[in-house]
Structures are given as C-alpha cells and as structure tokens.
Amino acid sequence: MKPLSPNSGILVVAAQRELRRSLFDVLDQAGYAHIHSARDATHAAILLEGREPLSLMVAELDGDLRQAQQSCEKLRCLPGAADVPLIAILTAQASFNPAELATDIDAWMYASQIQAELLARWTCLQSRGLRPRQPRSVDPEDYRYLYEEGDAEWLIVDPATACVVEVSPAVARHSRTPASQWFNLPLAEALKFEGITVDKILLEADRRWHPCQRKSSQGVDIGQASARRLRHDNGEVVALMFRSDRADLRAEAALSLLPRLFASSSGVDAKGVAAQLLFDELSLDYLAVWSARRDGADAPSRLLQLWNGGDRAWPPASAQASLQLVLAGKSVMYRVDAQRLAPMDPLLGQLELAGFAALPLFDERHTVIGAMLAGCRRGFGEMSIIEPVLRCAAARFAQVIELSRTREQGRAEGLVDGLTGLPNRLLFNDRLDTIIREATRNGECFAVLFVDLDRFKAINDTHGHAAGDQVLRVVTQRLCSSIRASDTVARYAGDEFTVVLRHIVKNDDVTRVAEKIVQVMESPLHLDDGTELQVTASMGLSFFPDDAGDAETLLKHADEAMYSAKHKGRNNFQIYEVSPEYAKQHGTVLRSRLRHAEGNAELRVVYQPQVNTASEDIVGMEALVRWDHPELGLISPAVFIPLAEETGLIVSIGEWVMRTACHQAREWEQRYGLRLRLGVNLSAVQLMEPTLLDMVTRVLQETGLDPGLLELEITESVSIKEAPNLVENLQALHHLGCHIAIDDFGTGAASLDYLRRLPADRIKIDQSFVRNIGVDPDDEAIVRATIDMAHRLKRAVVAEGVETEQHLEFLRDHQCDELQGYLFCRPLQTVSFDKLLAERQRLLDVRATATA
C-alpha cells in the first residue's frame, strides 16, 4: 500500500452534506488537492471515472450491520478500491458494533471526532503497515487487536481441521470456560448450528448470520454466528463472531425481555414465573425476594429463592448485612467485586458471588415493602444493560407483593374470593363501572369476556368438591397468565369467570387473547392424586362501546355470546352479534361501499402532531385515514381497515393515503419552511406487496417530498416469518432514504427479532403502556426501561397516547424523545392542521419582532 501524499486521490462519501463538508475541510486544510466528495457509491463511481488511483477512502456508515457491510462492499467494487484503506465515520444512526466490521474497514471514529482524529488515525494505520486485501490480509496480532475491540465473541477456526485455534477473551468470560479448553475443540462442539452444517459454514464464510448454540460451562447459550475468512502469515483461517441472545449481554435481548417479564403472569404464582424468567435470561446463580413486615417489628420473610448450587445452610436475615441495608431503603450494586462485602455479609462469602445487586421494593407511597437480591459467580455483564432490567424486575416483584396484600385486605372486607384470590362479583361490578367511566372520558375501547367451564358439574360429582376447588385454582392461574397486569380477572360465580381487556386498539388484539386462553385451557390438568383431567372453557366476548355502553348490557351480551359458544360444541369463543343474518348483511354492505369510498371522496386523511419532549414544538405528524360514510357517519378504522385488508382494497387505499399525505406535507414544507417528518402506516398486506418499493418511489417523485421526511410505520404484530418480502421491502425503503418506525412496540412477541432484522430508526411505545403511567407500576417500568434500552441501541423513542401532565412529566424525566397524544392535539383535518402551523408561525414572527 503506497503512503498517502498531498497529490494522492482521496474519496469522501457521506449522505449528509454537513458531514461531507467537515471531512473535506479537514483534508483540504492538510494540503490534499485531489479530494472527491460523493453522496453515495453510485455518485462516487461517476466522479472517479478516468481519475487518478485512490490512496484513501473515508465513508459515512449508519443503519444496522447488514447495511454497513453492504455499503463497504459497494465501495470495494469501485475501480481500484479493493486495496484502498477505508476509514469509517459512524453517525448517531449507526446501530452496530464497529468491531463487527473488522474485516471491512481499517479504522473508525464518530462524526464528532473528525477534527481531532481523522489525520491522526490515518497516521496510526500507516505505522501498522496494512497489507492488501482479497481477502484482507492480517497477521495474528491484527485479528487479536480487532476482536478484542469492544466485547465481541470471536472464535478463530482452522478450516483444514475444522477446529478452534483461538478465542477472544469475551468467549471465555461469557461461557465461563477457560480459553485453554477451547483450543483444538471441533467447531461442531463449540457451536451447534441449526439447519446448516459446519462444513458449509466454513466453505461459504459469507458473513450471514445463522442460529446456533454456543458451548458454555452451564450448558449452552443461544444466539447467532457469522463467519468470514482472514489470511495471516501461516495461511487462511475462518473467524466466527457469536452474538448471544442472553439479556445480560445484549441490549436487544434485554429490551425484548421486559414485556415478557411484566406479562409473565398476573396470577397467584406471578412472582415465581417472573423470578424464573429473570434467573434464566440473566444467567444468575442466586435470586431471592423478601417481604418486609408491615409494622417493621418482625423479621422479613423470604418469599422465594433460586440457587444454582447444592444444599447449604443459609444465614438468617439478621446476619445478612446487604439485606438489612436494602430494607432500610438503600441499593447495593457490584459488577464484579462483591466479595468486598463478604466480611460483613456471610451470604456473599458462602456463595462466592462476584456480581451482586440488592434493590429495595417500593409500593406506590414509596414505602419499602421488600427486597430483591440477585447474584452471579462470574460477575455481571454490561451494567448499563443489567441494571435497568434488574430495576424493572424489582418493580414487578413490588407490584406482586402489593397486590397480594391488597387481596388479603379484600378478603377481610368480603370483596375477594377466598378460594382463588380473585375479585368477586361485587368488586368486579364496581371495577367495571369505573372502567366504563374512564373509557368514556378517554375515548377508550375495551372488551368483556365471560368464561364458563365446560361440564364442571361432572368433575364435582365424579371427583368431589376438593378436586373441583383445585380445578378452579388452576383455571385462575391459566387465565391470569394469559392477560396483562392492567387487565382484570374475576370469579363471577361458581365456575364462571369474567375478564376485562383494557386499551383495545383493534379487535384482533382481543381475539388473540381469547385464542390463547382456549389453547392454555386445553392442556391436561393433574389432580393431587395423579388423576389427569381435560378441562375446557366456552367464552363470549362483547365490546365497549360498540356493543353496549353500560355494564349490565355488556355482561348480558358477553353471556349470550358464551352460550353461542356452548351451542357450537364448547371449547371455543364467540363474539356477540345481533344476529348472524344482520351481521352478514352489514359486513357485505360495508365491503361494497368501501370499494367506492375512495372514488366517492368518502375517505380523508387527518394529521396528529408529534412534538419534541423538551421544547414541545412540532417536529412531525402521523397521517391517519378516516371513512365518513354518508349514512352511518364516521366508521372506526378498527372496523374498516380489517375489511380493506380482507378484500385487498388496502393496497389502493394505502397508496391514496400516502400520496395525499406526501403531497400535503410537501405543500406545508414550501409554505412554512418546516421539514416535518411524516409518519404513514403500512399494513401487513402492503408490506408483502413486491411492488411496494416502486409505489413509494413513484409517490415521492410525483409529490417532490424528500424521502428523509417520510417515516413508514409497521406494527410489531406483523410476523417476519409469515410476511414474504417484509425484510427485503423495508431494507429497500431504508436505502431509498425513508425512515422506519416500529409501532405499538412491546405489545407483540417478536421484539428481539424486529430489533435484530429490521432497519428501525424509531420505536413508538404503545399507548396502552403510556396511559397507565401513574396507574400501573408495571407499565411505568416497561416505559422507563424501553426508553433506556432503545437509546442504547441508538433508536429514537416516541410515546403514543400522552393525555395528562403526569404522562408528560414522567416521559420528560426519563428522556423520551418525542410525544404524541391528546394532551397536545387530537388528529386534525387538513384545514385545522394548517391553522395550527399558521398560528405557530405567527407566534414565532411576534417573538422575532419583539427581540429585534
């Protein structure tokens, strides 16, 4: 590689004009005359045609790892660029570890370091004497330097023997297996791949990620691995990078753990389910939850304890200094040096814990009601990942303890069922009335489920009432495990249960819960004497406000739907209908009218502002479609969007919405000089369309809107595996310059998969969590940890459903980036939104005049 001189050609590639300018200025001031500045690789190819050979490339990299690798490959395909050193400039949008690009780049820095580091970094590279690529040539010290950067797990494999010849320190640390035990280990034993052989992995070495399990002293760690070739002085090796799905090692995994932790169970074993989940996901060796006595006079009681070891004599609570400190309201947190406390706390010495955390459990009045102790022999991983998860778990355990105490009080007052611990009919009716008042005030939709056990009388008659009681307790656990903490389950009478599902965005949310309950109930049930029973349930559903506006009628309709389920063979659920004939006719009429709604100008787009949390100024807007039926009036999107998807009309309606919104956004940009980000929802049907990219490109060209101002929102409920073209379409749209947002985040089951595979720039916290701020500690903890983890992954966060000052203050205190909700503005028609922007401009003009 020839050294860089003032007469050498330098290529600067950056999509952001300001970044290109900064890079150009630094190199220009250093005396380099031949600097080529390009927006992307295509532009660079045009600029370099017929020019002198390059000696250096400096390129902006953002997005996820796959996008960065693709950008590097495009640059390497430029004429004469395969052997040119490449320095990567990472922007705030970069969501990958630069160590993962070890074989693609020669050095990297953040954009903020350009002035101070660019020339010095190149000088450092020259002093290391880089060799030509094809494949990239490094000596052993080179690849050790690269894989030790960060906390990456690397396994170096000899392709001739398919055995491991070296591992990075992170492998030994995370697997708790000394590096010496990895030497000469067959790769097939080190990594067990799914659906592909080790031979094929080593042969292809194409950097693709493959699901696998990495050997560990405690069994295996589940994750993915990617292989690439390296050549050193003694020949070629294959380097495999492993990334674990363990929540203590990766922020993506920790973020996906939070909804599961809080949705784990709302029943009598909620703390046990949450504890086991936390214990397994964080690879803990010790976990204990203690409850403090209410009067503080007696010793605390241990509610649960998990220990990855043999039987031992446990020190009493009074001897555990850490426990006493936490019950006094203090927190204890040690990443790797917890043995410093061993002289004062025999628990730490006996268990040989290196990592240790002890957190107080607070009730709503911030009174200490218990303690959570968690420990690990090997020490904790990254505390910025571990600590938010542990604090969320502490909030969950506190909620469970407080709920248990509330139930005890309820039993004393005759409001709680003595057998199951659930609210009884009296308390449920009172809660339902309260929910209806709140829903009426907030415009909320919710569902009522009436659950009746099939043939329960036969169980009592055959096996006795004690067996019947056991069945009711198990059914209670199964029902509670199927819903979220903000929902309500009650024992209404005998073998009848009622459920309220809050914060319904679309009816599909309810049917998924009902399907889950049916599946959970089908599992065999074993009595204490070993008898196996098959207990099923019939369920009826009614919706507020669609089916009724009062509690009595809602329950009546749900009860009627339940008997309809009985008549259709039991072990199913039915949704309340006035009559099958009317419902069929009603749906047919709506489908027919929907086909002509666009042509008849019955559809319209409304816009809801999104504001910056700090300034409360408008920074974006979400476009929402409304259908104004000439006879029926406004029809809820929850009704007509599923009809549009079912008939395929959503494709043409979606294109109309996007074109209308982009045209309007461009008009407002020209009129007010505001570059507002425009959010447009994409349905599952649209995401599977192979022509989606062409449609979006065409709309942007026709309207003149900058692709960087268009944000496409996808709901987390869309399955990556079941939606063909989903990943390809979103990657292509992201390359076009559009932004991607994950809507309703936290409500689906694929959070980790979404974060890993989709090019998401922004996460929108579902309104069901936000509306419970100040009401449900579980949801507060989820919101708080989601914001923290998303920021660590370099994703921006928008909170939906912000309706009160309490919501605003909470989200502002926890650094949520943007807000959306009725507190600031309801969705507005075009004329009203234009007036809002005009008034904003008038106030700015008045302020400017006053300060002139």
Short mmCIF file of N, CA and C in Angstrom, two decimals, residues 154-214:
data_model
loop_
_atom_site.label_atom_id
_atom_site.label_comp_id
_atom_site.label_asym_id
_atom_site.label_seq_id
_atom_site.Cartn_x
_atom_site.Cartn_y
_atom_site.Cartn_z
N TRP A 154 -15.30 -13.86 19.48
CA TRP A 154 -14.73 -14.37 18.24
C TRP A 154 -14.13 -15.76 18.48
N LEU A 155 -14.35 -16.66 17.53
CA LEU A 155 -13.71 -17.96 17.52
C LEU A 155 -12.93 -18.08 16.22
N ILE A 156 -11.63 -18.32 16.30
CA ILE A 156 -10.78 -18.46 15.11
C ILE A 156 -10.62 -19.95 14.84
N VAL A 157 -10.96 -20.36 13.61
CA VAL A 157 -11.03 -21.78 13.26
C VAL A 157 -10.09 -22.08 12.10
N ASP A 158 -9.37 -23.19 12.20
CA ASP A 158 -8.56 -23.69 11.10
C ASP A 158 -9.49 -24.45 10.14
N PRO A 159 -9.70 -23.98 8.91
CA PRO A 159 -10.65 -24.65 8.01
C PRO A 159 -10.20 -26.06 7.62
N ALA A 160 -8.92 -26.33 7.70
CA ALA A 160 -8.43 -27.66 7.31
C ALA A 160 -8.86 -28.73 8.32
N THR A 161 -8.86 -28.38 9.60
CA THR A 161 -9.23 -29.35 10.64
C THR A 161 -10.61 -29.10 11.24
N ALA A 162 -11.20 -27.92 10.91
CA ALA A 162 -12.50 -27.51 11.49
C ALA A 162 -12.43 -27.47 13.00
N CYS A 163 -11.26 -27.09 13.55
CA CYS A 163 -11.08 -26.99 14.99
C CYS A 163 -10.76 -25.55 15.38
N VAL A 164 -11.11 -25.20 16.59
CA VAL A 164 -10.85 -23.86 17.11
C VAL A 164 -9.37 -23.74 17.47
N VAL A 165 -8.73 -22.67 17.00
CA VAL A 165 -7.33 -22.45 17.34
C VAL A 165 -7.14 -21.30 18.33
N GLU A 166 -8.18 -20.47 18.46
CA GLU A 166 -8.07 -19.34 19.38
C GLU A 166 -9.46 -18.75 19.59
N VAL A 167 -9.68 -18.18 20.79
CA VAL A 167 -10.93 -17.47 21.06
C VAL A 167 -10.60 -16.13 21.68
N SER A 168 -11.53 -15.18 21.54
CA SER A 168 -11.34 -13.88 22.17
C SER A 168 -11.62 -13.99 23.67
N PRO A 169 -11.10 -13.08 24.46
CA PRO A 169 -11.35 -13.13 25.91
C PRO A 169 -12.84 -13.14 26.25
N ALA A 170 -13.66 -12.49 25.43
CA ALA A 170 -15.09 -12.43 25.72
C ALA A 170 -15.72 -13.82 25.68
N VAL A 171 -15.23 -14.69 24.82
CA VAL A 171 -15.78 -16.05 24.74
C VAL A 171 -15.55 -16.78 26.06
N ALA A 172 -14.33 -16.72 26.55
CA ALA A 172 -14.01 -17.39 27.81
C ALA A 172 -14.80 -16.80 28.97
N ARG A 173 -14.96 -15.47 28.95
CA ARG A 173 -15.65 -14.80 30.04
C ARG A 173 -17.14 -15.13 30.05
N HIS A 174 -17.77 -15.02 28.89
CA HIS A 174 -19.22 -15.23 28.83
C HIS A 174 -19.61 -16.70 28.98
N SER A 175 -18.76 -17.60 28.51
CA SER A 175 -19.09 -19.03 28.60
C SER A 175 -18.62 -19.67 29.90
N ARG A 176 -17.82 -18.90 30.68
CA ARG A 176 -17.23 -19.42 31.92
C ARG A 176 -16.37 -20.65 31.64
N THR A 177 -15.76 -20.68 30.48
CA THR A 177 -14.89 -21.78 30.09
C THR A 177 -13.52 -21.22 29.75
N PRO A 178 -12.44 -21.66 30.40
CA PRO A 178 -11.11 -21.11 30.13
C PRO A 178 -10.74 -21.22 28.65
N ALA A 179 -9.94 -20.27 28.18
CA ALA A 179 -9.54 -20.26 26.77
C ALA A 179 -8.79 -21.53 26.39
N SER A 180 -8.05 -22.11 27.33
CA SER A 180 -7.29 -23.32 27.03
C SER A 180 -8.19 -24.49 26.66
N GLN A 181 -9.42 -24.51 27.18
CA GLN A 181 -10.32 -25.62 26.89
C GLN A 181 -10.98 -25.49 25.51
N TRP A 182 -10.82 -24.33 24.90
CA TRP A 182 -11.37 -24.15 23.55
C TRP A 182 -10.36 -24.60 22.48
N PHE A 183 -9.08 -24.63 22.83
CA PHE A 183 -8.05 -24.95 21.85
C PHE A 183 -8.23 -26.37 21.31
N ASN A 184 -8.22 -26.48 19.99
CA ASN A 184 -8.39 -27.75 19.27
C ASN A 184 -9.77 -28.39 19.46
N LEU A 185 -10.70 -27.63 19.99
CA LEU A 185 -12.07 -28.14 20.11
C LEU A 185 -12.74 -28.12 18.73
N PRO A 186 -13.34 -29.23 18.28
CA PRO A 186 -14.04 -29.22 16.99
C PRO A 186 -15.12 -28.13 16.98
N LEU A 187 -15.22 -27.42 15.89
CA LEU A 187 -16.20 -26.35 15.79
C LEU A 187 -17.61 -26.88 16.03
N ALA A 188 -17.87 -28.11 15.58
CA ALA A 188 -19.20 -28.70 15.76
C ALA A 188 -19.56 -28.84 17.23
N GLU A 189 -18.55 -28.92 18.12
CA GLU A 189 -18.83 -28.99 19.55
C GLU A 189 -18.90 -27.60 20.17
N ALA A 190 -18.16 -26.67 19.58
CA ALA A 190 -18.16 -25.31 20.11
C ALA A 190 -19.45 -24.57 19.75
N LEU A 191 -19.87 -24.73 18.49
CA LEU A 191 -21.10 -24.09 18.01
C LEU A 191 -21.96 -25.13 17.33
N LYS A 192 -23.19 -25.28 17.80
CA LYS A 192 -24.13 -26.21 17.18
C LYS A 192 -25.11 -25.40 16.34
N PHE A 193 -24.99 -25.50 15.01
CA PHE A 193 -25.82 -24.71 14.10
C PHE A 193 -27.13 -25.40 13.81
N GLU A 194 -28.13 -24.60 13.45
CA GLU A 194 -29.44 -25.12 13.10
C GLU A 194 -29.64 -24.99 11.59
N GLY A 195 -29.92 -26.12 10.92
CA GLY A 195 -30.27 -26.08 9.51
C GLY A 195 -29.11 -25.91 8.55
N ILE A 196 -27.88 -26.00 9.04
CA ILE A 196 -26.72 -25.87 8.15
C ILE A 196 -25.55 -26.60 8.80
N THR A 197 -24.71 -27.22 7.99
CA THR A 197 -23.57 -27.97 8.51
C THR A 197 -22.38 -27.07 8.75
N VAL A 198 -21.47 -27.55 9.62
CA VAL A 198 -20.24 -26.80 9.88
C VAL A 198 -19.40 -26.69 8.62
N ASP A 199 -19.36 -27.74 7.84
CA ASP A 199 -18.58 -27.71 6.59
C ASP A 199 -19.05 -26.60 5.67
N LYS A 200 -20.37 -26.46 5.56
CA LYS A 200 -20.91 -25.42 4.69
C LYS A 200 -20.62 -24.03 5.24
N ILE A 201 -20.70 -23.89 6.55
CA ILE A 201 -20.37 -22.60 7.18
C ILE A 201 -18.95 -22.19 6.84
N LEU A 202 -18.00 -23.13 6.98
CA LEU A 202 -16.58 -22.83 6.72
C LEU A 202 -16.32 -22.62 5.23
N LEU A 203 -17.05 -23.34 4.40
CA LEU A 203 -16.85 -23.21 2.96
C LEU A 203 -17.33 -21.87 2.44
N GLU A 204 -18.53 -21.46 2.90
CA GLU A 204 -19.11 -20.23 2.37
C GLU A 204 -18.54 -18.99 3.06
N ALA A 205 -18.48 -19.00 4.37
CA ALA A 205 -17.93 -17.87 5.14
C ALA A 205 -18.39 -16.53 4.57
N ASP A 206 -19.72 -16.39 4.43
CA ASP A 206 -20.29 -15.26 3.70
C ASP A 206 -20.87 -14.17 4.59
N ARG A 207 -20.53 -14.22 5.87
CA ARG A 207 -20.96 -13.20 6.84
C ARG A 207 -22.47 -13.25 7.16
N ARG A 208 -23.16 -14.25 6.65
CA ARG A 208 -24.56 -14.37 7.02
C ARG A 208 -24.68 -14.88 8.45
N TRP A 209 -25.77 -14.46 9.11
CA TRP A 209 -25.99 -14.88 10.49
C TRP A 209 -26.83 -16.14 10.52
N HIS A 210 -26.38 -17.14 11.29
CA HIS A 210 -27.06 -18.42 11.38
C HIS A 210 -27.37 -18.72 12.85
N PRO A 211 -28.61 -19.16 13.15
CA PRO A 211 -28.94 -19.53 14.52
C PRO A 211 -28.05 -20.68 15.01
N CYS A 212 -27.63 -20.60 16.24
CA CYS A 212 -26.76 -21.66 16.78
C CYS A 212 -26.76 -21.60 18.30
N GLN A 213 -26.08 -22.58 18.90
CA GLN A 213 -25.89 -22.62 20.34
C GLN A 213 -24.40 -22.70 20.63
N ARG A 214 -23.93 -21.79 21.51
CA ARG A 214 -22.52 -21.77 21.88
C ARG A 214 -22.32 -22.52 23.19
#
